[in-house]
mmCIF file of C-alpha atoms in Angstrom:
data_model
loop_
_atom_site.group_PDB
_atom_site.id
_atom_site.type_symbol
_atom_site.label_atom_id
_atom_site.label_comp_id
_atom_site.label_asym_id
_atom_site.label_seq_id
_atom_site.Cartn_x
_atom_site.Cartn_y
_atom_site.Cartn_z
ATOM 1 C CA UNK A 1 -142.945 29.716 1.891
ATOM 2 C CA UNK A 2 -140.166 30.621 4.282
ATOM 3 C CA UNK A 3 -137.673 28.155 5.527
ATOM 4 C CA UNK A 4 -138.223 28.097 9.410
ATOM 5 C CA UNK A 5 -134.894 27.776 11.554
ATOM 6 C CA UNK A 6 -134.869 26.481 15.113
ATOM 7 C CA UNK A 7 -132.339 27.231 17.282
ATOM 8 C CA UNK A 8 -131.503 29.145 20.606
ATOM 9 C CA UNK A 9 -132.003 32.572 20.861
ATOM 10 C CA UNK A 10 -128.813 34.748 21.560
ATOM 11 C CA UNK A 11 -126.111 32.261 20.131
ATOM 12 C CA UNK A 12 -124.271 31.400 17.273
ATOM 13 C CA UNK A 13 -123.886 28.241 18.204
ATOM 14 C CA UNK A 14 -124.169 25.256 15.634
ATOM 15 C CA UNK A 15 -126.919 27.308 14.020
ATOM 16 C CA UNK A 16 -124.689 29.668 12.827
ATOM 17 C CA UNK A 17 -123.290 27.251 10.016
ATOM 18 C CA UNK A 18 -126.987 26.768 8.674
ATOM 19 C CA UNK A 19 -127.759 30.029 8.886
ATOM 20 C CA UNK A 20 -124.664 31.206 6.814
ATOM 21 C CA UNK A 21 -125.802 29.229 3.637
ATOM 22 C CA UNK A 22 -129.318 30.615 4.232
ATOM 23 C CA UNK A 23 -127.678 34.122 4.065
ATOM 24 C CA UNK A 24 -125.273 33.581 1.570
ATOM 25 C CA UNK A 25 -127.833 32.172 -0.665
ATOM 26 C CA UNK A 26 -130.538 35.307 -0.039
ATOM 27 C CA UNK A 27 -132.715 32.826 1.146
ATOM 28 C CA UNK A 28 -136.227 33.487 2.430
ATOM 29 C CA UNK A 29 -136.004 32.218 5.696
ATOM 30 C CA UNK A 30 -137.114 32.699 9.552
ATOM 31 C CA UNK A 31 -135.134 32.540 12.969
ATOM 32 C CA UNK A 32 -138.295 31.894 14.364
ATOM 33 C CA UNK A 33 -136.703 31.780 18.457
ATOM 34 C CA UNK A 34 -135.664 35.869 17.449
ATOM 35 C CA UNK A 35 -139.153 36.305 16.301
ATOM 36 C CA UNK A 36 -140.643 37.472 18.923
ATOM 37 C CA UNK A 37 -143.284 39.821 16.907
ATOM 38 C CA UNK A 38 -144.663 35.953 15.613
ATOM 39 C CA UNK A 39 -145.990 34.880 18.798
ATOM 40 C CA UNK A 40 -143.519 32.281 18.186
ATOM 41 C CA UNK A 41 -140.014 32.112 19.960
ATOM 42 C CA UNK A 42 -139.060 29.433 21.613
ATOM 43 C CA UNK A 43 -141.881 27.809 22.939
ATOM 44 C CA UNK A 44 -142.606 26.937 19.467
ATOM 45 C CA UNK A 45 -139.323 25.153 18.892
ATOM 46 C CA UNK A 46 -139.398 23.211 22.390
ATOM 47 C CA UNK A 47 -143.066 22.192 21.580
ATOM 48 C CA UNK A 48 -142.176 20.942 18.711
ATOM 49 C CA UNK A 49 -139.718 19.071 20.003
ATOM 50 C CA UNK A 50 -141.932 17.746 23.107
ATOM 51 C CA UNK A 51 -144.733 16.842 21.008
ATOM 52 C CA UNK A 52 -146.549 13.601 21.633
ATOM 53 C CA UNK A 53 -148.254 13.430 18.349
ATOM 54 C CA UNK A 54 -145.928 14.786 15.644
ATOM 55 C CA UNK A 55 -143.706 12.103 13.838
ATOM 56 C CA UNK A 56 -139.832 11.880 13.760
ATOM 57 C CA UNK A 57 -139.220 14.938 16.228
ATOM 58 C CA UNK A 58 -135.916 16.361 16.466
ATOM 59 C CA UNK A 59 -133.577 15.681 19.322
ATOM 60 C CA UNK A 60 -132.272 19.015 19.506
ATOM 61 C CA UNK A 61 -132.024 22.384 17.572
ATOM 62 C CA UNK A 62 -130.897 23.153 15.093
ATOM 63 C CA UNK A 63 -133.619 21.719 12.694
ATOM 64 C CA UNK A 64 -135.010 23.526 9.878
ATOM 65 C CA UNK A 65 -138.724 23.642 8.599
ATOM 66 C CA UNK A 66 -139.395 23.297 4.903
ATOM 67 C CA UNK A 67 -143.155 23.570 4.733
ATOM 68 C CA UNK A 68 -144.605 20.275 6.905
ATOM 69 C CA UNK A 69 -140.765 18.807 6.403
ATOM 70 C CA UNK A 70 -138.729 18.861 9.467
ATOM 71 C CA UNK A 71 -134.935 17.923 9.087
ATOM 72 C CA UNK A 72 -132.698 18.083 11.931
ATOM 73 C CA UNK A 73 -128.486 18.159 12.651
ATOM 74 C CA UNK A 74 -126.476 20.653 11.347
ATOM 75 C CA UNK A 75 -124.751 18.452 8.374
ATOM 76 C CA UNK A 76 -128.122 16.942 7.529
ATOM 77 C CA UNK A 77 -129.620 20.161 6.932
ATOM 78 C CA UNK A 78 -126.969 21.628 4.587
ATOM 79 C CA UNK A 79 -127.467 18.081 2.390
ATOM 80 C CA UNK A 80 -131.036 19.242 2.146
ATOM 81 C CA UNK A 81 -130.178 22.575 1.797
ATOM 82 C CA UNK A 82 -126.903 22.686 -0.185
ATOM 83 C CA UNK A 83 -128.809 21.765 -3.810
ATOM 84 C CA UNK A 84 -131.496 24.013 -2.845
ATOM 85 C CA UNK A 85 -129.474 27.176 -2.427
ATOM 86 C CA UNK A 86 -126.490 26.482 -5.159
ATOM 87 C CA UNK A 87 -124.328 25.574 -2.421
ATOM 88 C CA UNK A 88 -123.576 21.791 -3.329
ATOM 89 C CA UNK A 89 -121.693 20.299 -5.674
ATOM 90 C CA UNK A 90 -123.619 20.155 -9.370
ATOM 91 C CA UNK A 91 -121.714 15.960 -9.425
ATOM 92 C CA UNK A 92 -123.801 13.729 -7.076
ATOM 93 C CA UNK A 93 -120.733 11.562 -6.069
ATOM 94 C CA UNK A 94 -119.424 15.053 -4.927
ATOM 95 C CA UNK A 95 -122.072 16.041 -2.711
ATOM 96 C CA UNK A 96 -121.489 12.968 -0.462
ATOM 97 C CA UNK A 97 -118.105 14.229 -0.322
ATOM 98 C CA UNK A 98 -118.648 17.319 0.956
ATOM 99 C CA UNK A 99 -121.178 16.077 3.654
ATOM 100 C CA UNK A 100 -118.176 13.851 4.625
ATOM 101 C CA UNK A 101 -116.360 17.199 4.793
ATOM 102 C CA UNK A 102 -119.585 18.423 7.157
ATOM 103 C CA UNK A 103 -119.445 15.661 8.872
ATOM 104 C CA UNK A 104 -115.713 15.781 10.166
ATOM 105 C CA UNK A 105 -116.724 19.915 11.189
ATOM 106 C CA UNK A 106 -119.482 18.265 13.271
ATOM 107 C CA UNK A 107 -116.766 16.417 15.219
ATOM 108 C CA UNK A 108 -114.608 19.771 15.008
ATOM 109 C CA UNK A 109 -116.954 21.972 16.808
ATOM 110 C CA UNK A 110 -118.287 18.434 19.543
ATOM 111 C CA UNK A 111 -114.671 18.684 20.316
ATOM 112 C CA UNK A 112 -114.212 22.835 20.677
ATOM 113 C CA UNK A 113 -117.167 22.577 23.369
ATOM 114 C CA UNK A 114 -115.765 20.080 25.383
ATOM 115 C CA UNK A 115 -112.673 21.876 25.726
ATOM 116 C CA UNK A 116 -115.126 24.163 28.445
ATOM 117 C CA UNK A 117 -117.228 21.310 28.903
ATOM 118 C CA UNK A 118 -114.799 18.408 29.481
ATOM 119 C CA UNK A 119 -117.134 16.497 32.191
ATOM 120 C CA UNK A 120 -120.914 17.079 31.575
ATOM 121 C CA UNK A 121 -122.814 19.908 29.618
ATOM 122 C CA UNK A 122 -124.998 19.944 33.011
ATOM 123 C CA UNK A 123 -122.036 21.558 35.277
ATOM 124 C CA UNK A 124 -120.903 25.061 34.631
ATOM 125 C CA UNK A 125 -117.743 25.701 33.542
ATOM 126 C CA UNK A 126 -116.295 26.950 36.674
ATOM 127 C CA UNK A 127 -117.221 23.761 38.240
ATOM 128 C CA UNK A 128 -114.836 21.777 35.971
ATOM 129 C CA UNK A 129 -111.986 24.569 35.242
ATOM 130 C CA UNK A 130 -109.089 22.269 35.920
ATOM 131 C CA UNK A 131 -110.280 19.695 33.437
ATOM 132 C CA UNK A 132 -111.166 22.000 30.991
ATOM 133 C CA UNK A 133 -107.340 23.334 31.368
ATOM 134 C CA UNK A 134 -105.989 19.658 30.581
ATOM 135 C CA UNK A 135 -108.528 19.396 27.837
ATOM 136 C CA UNK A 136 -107.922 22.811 26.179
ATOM 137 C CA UNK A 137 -103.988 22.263 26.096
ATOM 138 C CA UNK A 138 -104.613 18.936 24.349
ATOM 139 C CA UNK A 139 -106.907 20.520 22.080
ATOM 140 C CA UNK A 140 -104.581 23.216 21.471
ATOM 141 C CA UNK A 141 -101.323 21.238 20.845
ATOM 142 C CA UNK A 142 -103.134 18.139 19.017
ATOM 143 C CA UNK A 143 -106.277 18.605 17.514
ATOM 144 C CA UNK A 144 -106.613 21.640 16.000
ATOM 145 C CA UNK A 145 -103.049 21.113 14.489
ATOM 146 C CA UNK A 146 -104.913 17.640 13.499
ATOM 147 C CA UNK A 147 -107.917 19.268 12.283
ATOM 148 C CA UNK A 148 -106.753 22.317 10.422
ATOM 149 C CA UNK A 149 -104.051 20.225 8.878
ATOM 150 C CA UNK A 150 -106.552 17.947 7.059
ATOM 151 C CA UNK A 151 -108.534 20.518 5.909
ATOM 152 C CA UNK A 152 -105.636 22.726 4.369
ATOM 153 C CA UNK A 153 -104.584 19.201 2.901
ATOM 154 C CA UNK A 154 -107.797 18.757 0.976
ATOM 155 C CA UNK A 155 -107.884 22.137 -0.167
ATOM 156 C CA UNK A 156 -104.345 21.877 -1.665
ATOM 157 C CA UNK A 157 -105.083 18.795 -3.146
ATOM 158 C CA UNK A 158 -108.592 19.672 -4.814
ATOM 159 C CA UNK A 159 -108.905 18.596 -8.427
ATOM 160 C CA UNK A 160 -111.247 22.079 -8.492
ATOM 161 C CA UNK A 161 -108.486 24.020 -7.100
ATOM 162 C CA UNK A 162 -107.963 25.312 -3.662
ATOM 163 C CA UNK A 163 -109.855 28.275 -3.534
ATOM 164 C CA UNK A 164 -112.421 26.332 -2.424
ATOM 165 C CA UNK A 165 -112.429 22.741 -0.675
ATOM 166 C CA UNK A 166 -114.560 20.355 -3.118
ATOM 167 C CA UNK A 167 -116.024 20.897 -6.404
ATOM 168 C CA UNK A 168 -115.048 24.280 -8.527
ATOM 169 C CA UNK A 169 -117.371 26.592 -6.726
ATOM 170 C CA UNK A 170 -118.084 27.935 -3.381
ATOM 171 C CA UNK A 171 -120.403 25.343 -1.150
ATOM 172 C CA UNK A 172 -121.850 25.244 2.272
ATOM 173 C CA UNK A 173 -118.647 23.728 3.429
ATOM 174 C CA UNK A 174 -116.307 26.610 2.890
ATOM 175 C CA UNK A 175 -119.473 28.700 4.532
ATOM 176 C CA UNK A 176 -118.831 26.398 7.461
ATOM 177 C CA UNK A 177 -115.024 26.319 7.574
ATOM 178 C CA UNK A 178 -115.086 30.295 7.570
ATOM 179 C CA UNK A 179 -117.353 30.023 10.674
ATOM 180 C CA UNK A 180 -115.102 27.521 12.167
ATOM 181 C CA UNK A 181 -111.814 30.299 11.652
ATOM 182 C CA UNK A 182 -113.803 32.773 13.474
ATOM 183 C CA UNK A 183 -114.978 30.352 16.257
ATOM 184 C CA UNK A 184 -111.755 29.144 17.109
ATOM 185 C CA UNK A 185 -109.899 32.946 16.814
ATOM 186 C CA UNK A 186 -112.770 33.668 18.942
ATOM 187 C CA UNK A 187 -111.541 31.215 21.994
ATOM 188 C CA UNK A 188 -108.293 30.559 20.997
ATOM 189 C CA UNK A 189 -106.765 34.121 20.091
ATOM 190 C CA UNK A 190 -103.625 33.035 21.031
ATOM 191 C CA UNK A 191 -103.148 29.756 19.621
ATOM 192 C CA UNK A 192 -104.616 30.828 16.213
ATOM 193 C CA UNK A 193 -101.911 33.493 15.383
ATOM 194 C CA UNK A 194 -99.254 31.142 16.189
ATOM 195 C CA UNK A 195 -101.006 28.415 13.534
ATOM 196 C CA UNK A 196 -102.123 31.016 10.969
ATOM 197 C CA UNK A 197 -98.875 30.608 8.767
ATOM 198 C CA UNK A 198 -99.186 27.131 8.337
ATOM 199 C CA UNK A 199 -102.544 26.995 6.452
ATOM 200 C CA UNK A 200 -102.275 29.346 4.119
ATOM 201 C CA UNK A 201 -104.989 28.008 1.571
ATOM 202 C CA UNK A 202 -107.582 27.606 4.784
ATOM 203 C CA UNK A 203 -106.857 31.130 5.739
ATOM 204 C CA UNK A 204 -107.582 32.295 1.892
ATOM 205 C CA UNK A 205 -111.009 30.433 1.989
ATOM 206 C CA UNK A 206 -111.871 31.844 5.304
ATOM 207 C CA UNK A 207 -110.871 35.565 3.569
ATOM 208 C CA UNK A 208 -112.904 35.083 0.568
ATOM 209 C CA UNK A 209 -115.599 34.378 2.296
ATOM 210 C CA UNK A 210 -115.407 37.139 4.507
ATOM 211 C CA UNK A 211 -115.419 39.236 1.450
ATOM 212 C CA UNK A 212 -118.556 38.221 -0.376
ATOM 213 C CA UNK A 213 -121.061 40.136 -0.747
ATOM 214 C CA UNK A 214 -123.797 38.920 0.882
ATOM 215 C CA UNK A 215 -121.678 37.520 3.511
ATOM 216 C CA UNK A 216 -120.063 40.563 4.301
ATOM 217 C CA UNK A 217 -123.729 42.725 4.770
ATOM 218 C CA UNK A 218 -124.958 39.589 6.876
ATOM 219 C CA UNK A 219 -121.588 39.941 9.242
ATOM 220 C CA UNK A 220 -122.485 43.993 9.730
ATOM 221 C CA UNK A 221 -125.963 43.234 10.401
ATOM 222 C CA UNK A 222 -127.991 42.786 13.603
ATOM 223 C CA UNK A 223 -128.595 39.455 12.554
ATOM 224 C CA UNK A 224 -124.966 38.040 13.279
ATOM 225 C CA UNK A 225 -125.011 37.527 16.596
ATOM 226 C CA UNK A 226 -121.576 38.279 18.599
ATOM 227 C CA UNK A 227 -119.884 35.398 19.904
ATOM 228 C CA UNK A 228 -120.238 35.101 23.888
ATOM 229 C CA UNK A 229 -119.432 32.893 26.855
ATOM 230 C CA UNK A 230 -122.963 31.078 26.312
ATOM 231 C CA UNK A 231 -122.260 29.167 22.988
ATOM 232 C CA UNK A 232 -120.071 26.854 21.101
ATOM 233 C CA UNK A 233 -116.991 28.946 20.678
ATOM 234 C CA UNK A 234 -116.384 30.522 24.038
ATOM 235 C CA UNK A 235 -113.002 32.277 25.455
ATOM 236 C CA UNK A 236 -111.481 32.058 28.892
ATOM 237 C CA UNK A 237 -108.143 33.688 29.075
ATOM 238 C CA UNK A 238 -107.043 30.577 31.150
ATOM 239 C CA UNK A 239 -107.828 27.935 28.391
ATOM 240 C CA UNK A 240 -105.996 29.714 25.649
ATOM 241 C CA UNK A 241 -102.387 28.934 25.638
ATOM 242 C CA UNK A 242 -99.863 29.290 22.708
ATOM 243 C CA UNK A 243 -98.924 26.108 21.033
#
């Protein structure tokens, strides 16, 4: 049976890093809000999520379907997933490492949207454009200096080597840190090619990546959605400022 993934139609978004493993992994799996030929979309996903009589409903896409199992949040789902696909560490003690790893992405990418969403998610950005100016050069000059510079530091310092971040082979996390390179050169043109010397071993996961194979056919299909002004990773000329 096909794994069933919920999330907004016409966005990366915080799907993106689950669907990334799914693809890298040739998994047989379902976008079911793109489905439209299913009789499906997104009514199914917000009903499930409404329901009155279904037990431990999500809170909010993403959340994947495994049969009648329903797990939800991004990190959660690559745990569940990660063994699944070949994308976890084979050492147990290593695979709560890397949803540590996860984890600390999660707070990455909480942090990228409130750089346009610095007030409330229910305001549009032009109605908070000053604060999301204030927030964005913090971001910029701080935190993804902050961010970036622990991840190249676990990389470098990886028993398994640096070509990838735990473990000796490729796992959902260096899926995920790939996606979070093109995210933020997405928004932050600018401010990425003044910081792309200084993590060289982050820069060579993000190229491998790139380069695999099933990767690579997933990133010139019609199922990689563009980035846009609607999801996670958005760019306004006004936010991005050099370091």
């Amino acid at each position: 049976m096909a794994y069933e993934l919920y999330y907004w139609d016409g966005i990366q978004g915080r799907g993106e890093f689950v669907r990334l493993a799914l693809e890298e992994a040739r998994a047989d799996y379902v976008d079911v809000a793109r489905q439209s030929g299913r009789g499906m979309g997104t009514g199914a996903m917000l009903a499930l999520m409404r329901s009155k009589h279904e037990a431990y409903i999500p809170f909010a896409p993403p959340f994947l379907k495994d049969g009648e199992f329903v797990v939800s949040h991004v990190a959660n789902i690559l745990f569940y997933l990660g063994p699944k696909l070949g994308l976890a560490p084979e050492d147990e003690k290593l695979r709560y490492v890397a949803n540590g790893l996860q984890l600390t992405i999660t707070d990455l990418v909480g942090e990228v949207h409130d750089t346009h969403h610095p007030i409330a998610t229910s305001l549009y950005y032009e109605d908070q454009k000053e604060a999301a100016k204030a927030r964005s050069a913090a971001f910029i000059s701080e935190r993804i200096p902050k961010f970036l510079g622990y991840f190249e530091q676990v990389l470098q310092q990886n028993p398994g080597g640096s070509s990838q971040i735990v473990g000796n082979r490729l796992s959902y996390v260096d899926l995920s840190l790939f996606q979070v390179i093109e995210g933020l050169r997405y928004a932050f043109p600018k401010a990425m090619k003044a910081y792309r010397v200084d993590y060289p071993a982050l820069t060579g996961v993000h190229d491998a990546v790139a380069k695999r194979k099933n990767i690579a056919a997933y990133l010139r299909s019609d199922r990689r959605l563009a980035f846009n002004e609607e999801g996670i990773f958005r760019h306004y000329p006004d936010l991005d400022l050099a370091p």
